[in-house]
Amino acid sequence: MTDLPRIPLAGVIGHPIAHSRSPQLHGHWLSRYGIKGHYIPMDVAADDLPAALAMLPKLGFVGVNVTIPHKTSVLKLAEVVTDRAALIGAANTLTFRKDGKIHADNTDGVGFMANLRQLAPHWQAAQGPAAVFGAGGAARAVIAALIESGTPEIRIANRTRQRAEGLQADFGGRLVVYDWLHAGDMLEGAALVINATSLGMSGKPDLRLPLDLLKAGTIATDLVYTPLITPFLTDAQSRGAHIVDGLGMLLHQAAPGFERWFGQRPQVDDNTRAAVLGI
Ligand code: ATR
């Protein structure tokens, strides 16, 4: 009997997982490139994470994406952690290597940057300060990417100021912490403004900020992509900002994993966006 090649399996683990758009995205790329493979959503409780990661490679999985609440805990279970995942303190992409080791990477920052470069190609890091609202896991990945890109100053405000100060302690002198009550002041002379809080997401309160200091032509982007155009982006656009929605970050952060697991660099374009939006 001839050995048939194994069909590669990948997926996303989280708890809960039903909301994840990753299966639609990877499914779209698999059919677009005619790749025999599958990408599966898996609800894994925290207690089951070590056993699940030990078993998945044996079942034919070549890797998985990781989402809330496992992004930090997987670092302890991986034998190889990339520098950027270590710096961010979280991983979103695991690869099960042939030597049995788990490789953990964080592609959120590169996803953020690739989205920005695609939808605001005129943006250059040296143009001026970036202003970041929020200091959670997503903000950490964005700040790491901004530092790597050479952004001269990164202003940050968070409801819980201590968390912003923690980021400043970790990332150093290019970060300037502003008080949440004066977050609007960060916009003065900023070239790029980013909402990295969960405010504006469907079912959550809006991010309500005085945008008086936002200059026309400034790039405003939101990591929230449900809704695609958040109230913050609508406000910013009405003041002449160039807006970039957050869906592309989701699409671009997925590309390195897909390439590693299935051997094809996927395109992120309008068809990809439509597939994930279900239109
Ligand atoms: P993520 O990984 O998506 O960044 P997170 O780590 O839970 O998720 O961070 C959520 C971010 O949204 C934080 O900056 C949080 O502020 P706190 O650190 O003060 O919690 C911010 N956020 C969530 N709800 C908020 C609210 N009602 N007002 C202001 N900020 C809020």
PDB file of N, CA, C and O and ligand atoms in Angstrom, residues 68 71 90 108 133-141 156-164 167 180 195-201 204-207 223-224, ligand 1:
ATOM      1  N   ILE A  68      -7.596  34.620  22.806  1.00  0.00           N
ATOM      2  CA  ILE A  68      -7.930  34.789  24.222  1.00  0.00           C
ATOM      3  C   ILE A  68      -8.599  33.531  24.759  1.00  0.00           C
ATOM      4  O   ILE A  68      -9.470  32.988  24.081  1.00  0.00           O
ATOM      5  N   LYS A  71      -3.127  33.446  24.907  1.00  0.00           N
ATOM      6  CA  LYS A  71      -2.006  34.059  24.192  1.00  0.00           C
ATOM      7  C   LYS A  71      -0.737  34.186  25.045  1.00  0.00           C
ATOM      8  O   LYS A  71       0.369  34.121  24.528  1.00  0.00           O
ATOM      9  N   ALA A  90       3.282  37.624  24.520  1.00  0.00           N
ATOM     10  CA  ALA A  90       2.126  36.849  24.059  1.00  0.00           C
ATOM     11  C   ALA A  90       2.437  36.285  22.673  1.00  0.00           C
ATOM     12  O   ALA A  90       3.253  36.857  21.948  1.00  0.00           O
ATOM     13  N   ASP A 108       0.922  39.903  15.454  1.00  0.00           N
ATOM     14  CA  ASP A 108      -0.035  41.019  15.541  1.00  0.00           C
ATOM     15  C   ASP A 108       0.607  42.337  15.101  1.00  0.00           C
ATOM     16  O   ASP A 108      -0.020  43.147  14.410  1.00  0.00           O
ATOM     17  N   PHE A 133      -4.298  54.861  22.110  1.00  0.00           N
ATOM     18  CA  PHE A 133      -5.260  54.732  23.200  1.00  0.00           C
ATOM     19  C   PHE A 133      -5.317  53.271  23.589  1.00  0.00           C
ATOM     20  O   PHE A 133      -5.573  52.410  22.750  1.00  0.00           O
ATOM     21  N   GLY A 134      -5.056  52.988  24.869  1.00  0.00           N
ATOM     22  CA  GLY A 134      -5.109  51.607  25.349  1.00  0.00           C
ATOM     23  C   GLY A 134      -3.736  51.079  25.685  1.00  0.00           C
ATOM     24  O   GLY A 134      -2.721  51.562  25.157  1.00  0.00           O
ATOM     25  N   ALA A 135      -3.703  50.128  26.604  1.00  0.00           N
ATOM     26  CA  ALA A 135      -2.411  49.566  27.031  1.00  0.00           C
ATOM     27  C   ALA A 135      -2.534  48.066  27.301  1.00  0.00           C
ATOM     28  O   ALA A 135      -1.811  47.504  28.110  1.00  0.00           O
ATOM     29  N   GLY A 136      -3.471  47.407  26.604  1.00  0.00           N
ATOM     30  CA  GLY A 136      -3.636  45.964  26.767  1.00  0.00           C
ATOM     31  C   GLY A 136      -2.704  45.199  25.834  1.00  0.00           C
ATOM     32  O   GLY A 136      -1.717  45.745  25.332  1.00  0.00           O
ATOM     33  N   GLY A 137      -3.054  43.935  25.610  1.00  0.00           N
ATOM     34  CA  GLY A 137      -2.216  43.074  24.776  1.00  0.00           C
ATOM     35  C   GLY A 137      -2.074  43.596  23.360  1.00  0.00           C
ATOM     36  O   GLY A 137      -0.981  43.560  22.780  1.00  0.00           O
ATOM     37  N   ALA A 138      -3.170  44.101  22.803  1.00  0.00           N
ATOM     38  CA  ALA A 138      -3.127  44.582  21.423  1.00  0.00           C
ATOM     39  C   ALA A 138      -2.227  45.819  21.321  1.00  0.00           C
ATOM     40  O   ALA A 138      -1.440  45.954  20.384  1.00  0.00           O
ATOM     41  N   ALA A 139      -2.343  46.702  22.310  1.00  0.00           N
ATOM     42  CA  ALA A 139      -1.513  47.915  22.313  1.00  0.00           C
ATOM     43  C   ALA A 139      -0.027  47.545  22.384  1.00  0.00           C
ATOM     44  O   ALA A 139       0.807  48.152  21.714  1.00  0.00           O
ATOM     45  N   ARG A 140       0.286  46.552  23.166  1.00  0.00           N
ATOM     46  CA  ARG A 140       1.685  46.094  23.303  1.00  0.00           C
ATOM     47  C   ARG A 140       2.281  45.686  21.966  1.00  0.00           C
ATOM     48  O   ARG A 140       3.414  46.047  21.629  1.00  0.00           O
ATOM     49  N   ALA A 141       1.493  44.930  21.194  1.00  0.00           N
ATOM     50  CA  ALA A 141       1.984  44.473  19.884  1.00  0.00           C
ATOM     51  C   ALA A 141       2.170  45.660  18.939  1.00  0.00           C
ATOM     52  O   ALA A 141       3.155  45.741  18.208  1.00  0.00           O
ATOM     53  N   ILE A 156       0.945  57.516  24.822  1.00  0.00           N
ATOM     54  CA  ILE A 156       0.007  56.484  25.219  1.00  0.00           C
ATOM     55  C   ILE A 156      -0.844  56.950  26.394  1.00  0.00           C
ATOM     56  O   ILE A 156      -0.334  57.580  27.323  1.00  0.00           O
ATOM     57  N   ALA A 157      -2.142  56.667  26.304  1.00  0.00           N
ATOM     58  CA  ALA A 157      -3.055  56.959  27.412  1.00  0.00           C
ATOM     59  C   ALA A 157      -3.932  55.742  27.632  1.00  0.00           C
ATOM     60  O   ALA A 157      -4.365  55.108  26.669  1.00  0.00           O
ATOM     61  N   ASN A 158      -4.152  55.418  28.883  1.00  0.00           N
ATOM     62  CA  ASN A 158      -4.995  54.266  29.205  1.00  0.00           C
ATOM     63  C   ASN A 158      -5.817  54.597  30.430  1.00  0.00           C
ATOM     64  O   ASN A 158      -5.358  55.300  31.335  1.00  0.00           O
ATOM     65  N   ARG A 159      -7.055  54.064  30.449  1.00  0.00           N
ATOM     66  CA  ARG A 159      -7.927  54.297  31.608  1.00  0.00           C
ATOM     67  C   ARG A 159      -7.178  53.961  32.898  1.00  0.00           C
ATOM     68  O   ARG A 159      -7.168  54.735  33.842  1.00  0.00           O
ATOM     69  N   THR A 160      -6.532  52.806  32.921  1.00  0.00           N
ATOM     70  CA  THR A 160      -5.724  52.424  34.080  1.00  0.00           C
ATOM     71  C   THR A 160      -4.286  52.861  33.797  1.00  0.00           C
ATOM     72  O   THR A 160      -3.545  52.191  33.071  1.00  0.00           O
ATOM     73  N   ARG A 161      -3.916  54.005  34.330  1.00  0.00           N
ATOM     74  CA  ARG A 161      -2.641  54.627  33.974  1.00  0.00           C
ATOM     75  C   ARG A 161      -1.436  53.702  34.228  1.00  0.00           C
ATOM     76  O   ARG A 161      -0.468  53.678  33.465  1.00  0.00           O
ATOM     77  N   GLN A 162      -1.542  52.936  35.314  1.00  0.00           N
ATOM     78  CA  GLN A 162      -0.462  52.025  35.704  1.00  0.00           C
ATOM     79  C   GLN A 162      -0.033  51.083  34.568  1.00  0.00           C
ATOM     80  O   GLN A 162       1.138  50.779  34.414  1.00  0.00           O
ATOM     81  N   ARG A 163      -1.026  50.643  33.793  1.00  0.00           N
ATOM     82  CA  ARG A 163      -0.718  49.722  32.688  1.00  0.00           C
ATOM     83  C   ARG A 163       0.107  50.441  31.620  1.00  0.00           C
ATOM     84  O   ARG A 163       1.017  49.862  31.030  1.00  0.00           O
ATOM     85  N   ALA A 164      -0.233  51.709  31.379  1.00  0.00           N
ATOM     86  CA  ALA A 164       0.533  52.500  30.400  1.00  0.00           C
ATOM     87  C   ALA A 164       1.960  52.703  30.926  1.00  0.00           C
ATOM     88  O   ALA A 164       2.937  52.617  30.173  1.00  0.00           O
ATOM     89  N   LEU A 167       4.028  49.705  30.320  1.00  0.00           N
ATOM     90  CA  LEU A 167       4.535  49.624  28.942  1.00  0.00           C
ATOM     91  C   LEU A 167       5.749  50.525  28.777  1.00  0.00           C
ATOM     92  O   LEU A 167       6.729  50.159  28.123  1.00  0.00           O
ATOM     93  N   TRP A 180      -5.449  59.621  31.073  1.00  0.00           N
ATOM     94  CA  TRP A 180      -6.637  59.266  30.288  1.00  0.00           C
ATOM     95  C   TRP A 180      -7.584  60.454  30.150  1.00  0.00           C
ATOM     96  O   TRP A 180      -8.197  60.663  29.111  1.00  0.00           O
ATOM     97  N   ASN A 195      -6.662  53.566  17.959  1.00  0.00           N
ATOM     98  CA  ASN A 195      -7.460  53.062  19.073  1.00  0.00           C
ATOM     99  C   ASN A 195      -7.118  51.587  19.292  1.00  0.00           C
ATOM    100  O   ASN A 195      -7.464  50.726  18.478  1.00  0.00           O
ATOM    101  N   ALA A 196      -6.454  51.307  20.400  1.00  0.00           N
ATOM    102  CA  ALA A 196      -6.128  49.919  20.756  1.00  0.00           C
ATOM    103  C   ALA A 196      -6.899  49.499  22.008  1.00  0.00           C
ATOM    104  O   ALA A 196      -6.542  48.518  22.652  1.00  0.00           O
ATOM    105  N   THR A 197      -7.956  50.250  22.346  1.00  0.00           N
ATOM    106  CA  THR A 197      -8.853  49.791  23.413  1.00  0.00           C
ATOM    107  C   THR A 197      -9.964  48.972  22.752  1.00  0.00           C
ATOM    108  O   THR A 197     -10.060  48.918  21.523  1.00  0.00           O
ATOM    109  N   SER A 198     -10.799  48.376  23.577  1.00  0.00           N
ATOM    110  CA  SER A 198     -11.939  47.648  23.010  1.00  0.00           C
ATOM    111  C   SER A 198     -13.157  48.561  22.875  1.00  0.00           C
ATOM    112  O   SER A 198     -14.238  48.101  22.494  1.00  0.00           O
ATOM    113  N   LEU A 199     -13.009  49.842  23.152  1.00  0.00           N
ATOM    114  CA  LEU A 199     -14.128  50.779  23.048  1.00  0.00           C
ATOM    115  C   LEU A 199     -14.508  50.968  21.585  1.00  0.00           C
ATOM    116  O   LEU A 199     -13.636  51.083  20.717  1.00  0.00           O
ATOM    117  N   GLY A 200     -15.832  50.998  21.353  1.00  0.00           N
ATOM    118  CA  GLY A 200     -16.313  51.156  19.983  1.00  0.00           C
ATOM    119  C   GLY A 200     -16.738  49.839  19.373  1.00  0.00           C
ATOM    120  O   GLY A 200     -17.411  49.805  18.335  1.00  0.00           O
ATOM    121  N   MET A 201     -16.341  48.735  20.020  1.00  0.00           N
ATOM    122  CA  MET A 201     -16.750  47.412  19.554  1.00  0.00           C
ATOM    123  C   MET A 201     -18.266  47.278  19.778  1.00  0.00           C
ATOM    124  O   MET A 201     -18.782  47.834  20.762  1.00  0.00           O
ATOM    125  N   LYS A 204     -20.112  47.547  23.235  1.00  0.00           N
ATOM    126  CA  LYS A 204     -19.300  48.287  24.221  1.00  0.00           C
ATOM    127  C   LYS A 204     -19.550  49.783  24.037  1.00  0.00           C
ATOM    128  O   LYS A 204     -19.975  50.209  22.967  1.00  0.00           O
ATOM    129  N   PRO A 205     -19.219  50.575  25.062  1.00  0.00           N
ATOM    130  CA  PRO A 205     -19.361  52.027  24.864  1.00  0.00           C
ATOM    131  C   PRO A 205     -18.416  52.526  23.767  1.00  0.00           C
ATOM    132  O   PRO A 205     -17.448  51.853  23.424  1.00  0.00           O
ATOM    133  N   ASP A 206     -18.728  53.711  23.227  1.00  0.00           N
ATOM    134  CA  ASP A 206     -17.857  54.298  22.197  1.00  0.00           C
ATOM    135  C   ASP A 206     -16.609  54.905  22.813  1.00  0.00           C
ATOM    136  O   ASP A 206     -16.617  55.272  23.985  1.00  0.00           O
ATOM    137  N   LEU A 207     -15.574  55.029  22.020  1.00  0.00           N
ATOM    138  CA  LEU A 207     -14.404  55.802  22.428  1.00  0.00           C
ATOM    139  C   LEU A 207     -14.755  57.256  22.137  1.00  0.00           C
ATOM    140  O   LEU A 207     -14.856  57.660  20.979  1.00  0.00           O
ATOM    141  N   LEU A 223      -8.233  49.256  15.980  1.00  0.00           N
ATOM    142  CA  LEU A 223      -8.032  47.801  15.952  1.00  0.00           C
ATOM    143  C   LEU A 223      -9.359  47.061  16.025  1.00  0.00           C
ATOM    144  O   LEU A 223      -9.435  45.886  15.704  1.00  0.00           O
ATOM    145  N   VAL A 224     -10.402  47.789  16.453  1.00  0.00           N
ATOM    146  CA  VAL A 224     -11.752  47.191  16.469  1.00  0.00           C
ATOM    147  C   VAL A 224     -12.237  47.094  15.025  1.00  0.00           C
ATOM    148  O   VAL A 224     -12.093  48.043  14.263  1.00  0.00           O
TER     149      VAL A 224
HETATM  150  P1  ATR B   1      -6.559  43.417  24.204  1.00  0.00           P
HETATM  151  O1  ATR B   1      -5.719  42.195  24.234  1.00  0.00           O
HETATM  152  O2  ATR B   1      -7.608  43.435  23.123  1.00  0.00           O
HETATM  153  O3  ATR B   1      -5.731  44.659  24.203  1.00  0.00           O
HETATM  154  P2  ATR B   1      -7.105  43.877  27.006  1.00  0.00           P
HETATM  155  O4  ATR B   1      -5.717  43.481  27.362  1.00  0.00           O
HETATM  156  O5  ATR B   1      -8.244  43.397  27.851  1.00  0.00           O
HETATM  157  O6  ATR B   1      -7.460  43.381  25.541  1.00  0.00           O
HETATM  158  O7  ATR B   1      -7.174  45.477  26.885  1.00  0.00           O
HETATM  159  C1  ATR B   1      -8.342  46.191  26.632  1.00  0.00           C
HETATM  160  C2  ATR B   1      -8.017  47.685  26.541  1.00  0.00           C
HETATM  161  O8  ATR B   1      -9.253  48.418  26.403  1.00  0.00           O
HETATM  162  C3  ATR B   1      -7.332  48.228  27.797  1.00  0.00           C
HETATM  163  O9  ATR B   1      -6.491  49.303  27.414  1.00  0.00           O
HETATM  164  C4  ATR B   1      -8.529  48.713  28.612  1.00  0.00           C
HETATM  165  O10 ATR B   1      -8.226  49.683  29.580  1.00  0.00           O
HETATM  166  P3  ATR B   1      -7.820  49.213  31.080  1.00  0.00           P
HETATM  167  O11 ATR B   1      -6.390  48.765  31.012  1.00  0.00           O
HETATM  168  O12 ATR B   1      -8.019  50.421  31.922  1.00  0.00           O
HETATM  169  O13 ATR B   1      -8.769  48.094  31.425  1.00  0.00           O
HETATM  170  C5  ATR B   1      -9.366  49.329  27.521  1.00  0.00           C
HETATM  171  N1  ATR B   1     -10.773  49.453  27.924  1.00  0.00           N
HETATM  172  C6  ATR B   1     -11.697  48.466  27.983  1.00  0.00           C
HETATM  173  N2  ATR B   1     -12.892  48.965  28.413  1.00  0.00           N
HETATM  174  C7  ATR B   1     -12.702  50.300  28.626  1.00  0.00           C
HETATM  175  C8  ATR B   1     -13.538  51.376  29.073  1.00  0.00           C
HETATM  176  N3  ATR B   1     -14.848  51.177  29.376  1.00  0.00           N
HETATM  177  N4  ATR B   1     -13.002  52.618  29.165  1.00  0.00           N
HETATM  178  C9  ATR B   1     -11.703  52.837  28.856  1.00  0.00           C
HETATM  179  N5  ATR B   1     -10.857  51.858  28.440  1.00  0.00           N
HETATM  180  C10 ATR B   1     -11.349  50.610  28.320  1.00  0.00           C
END
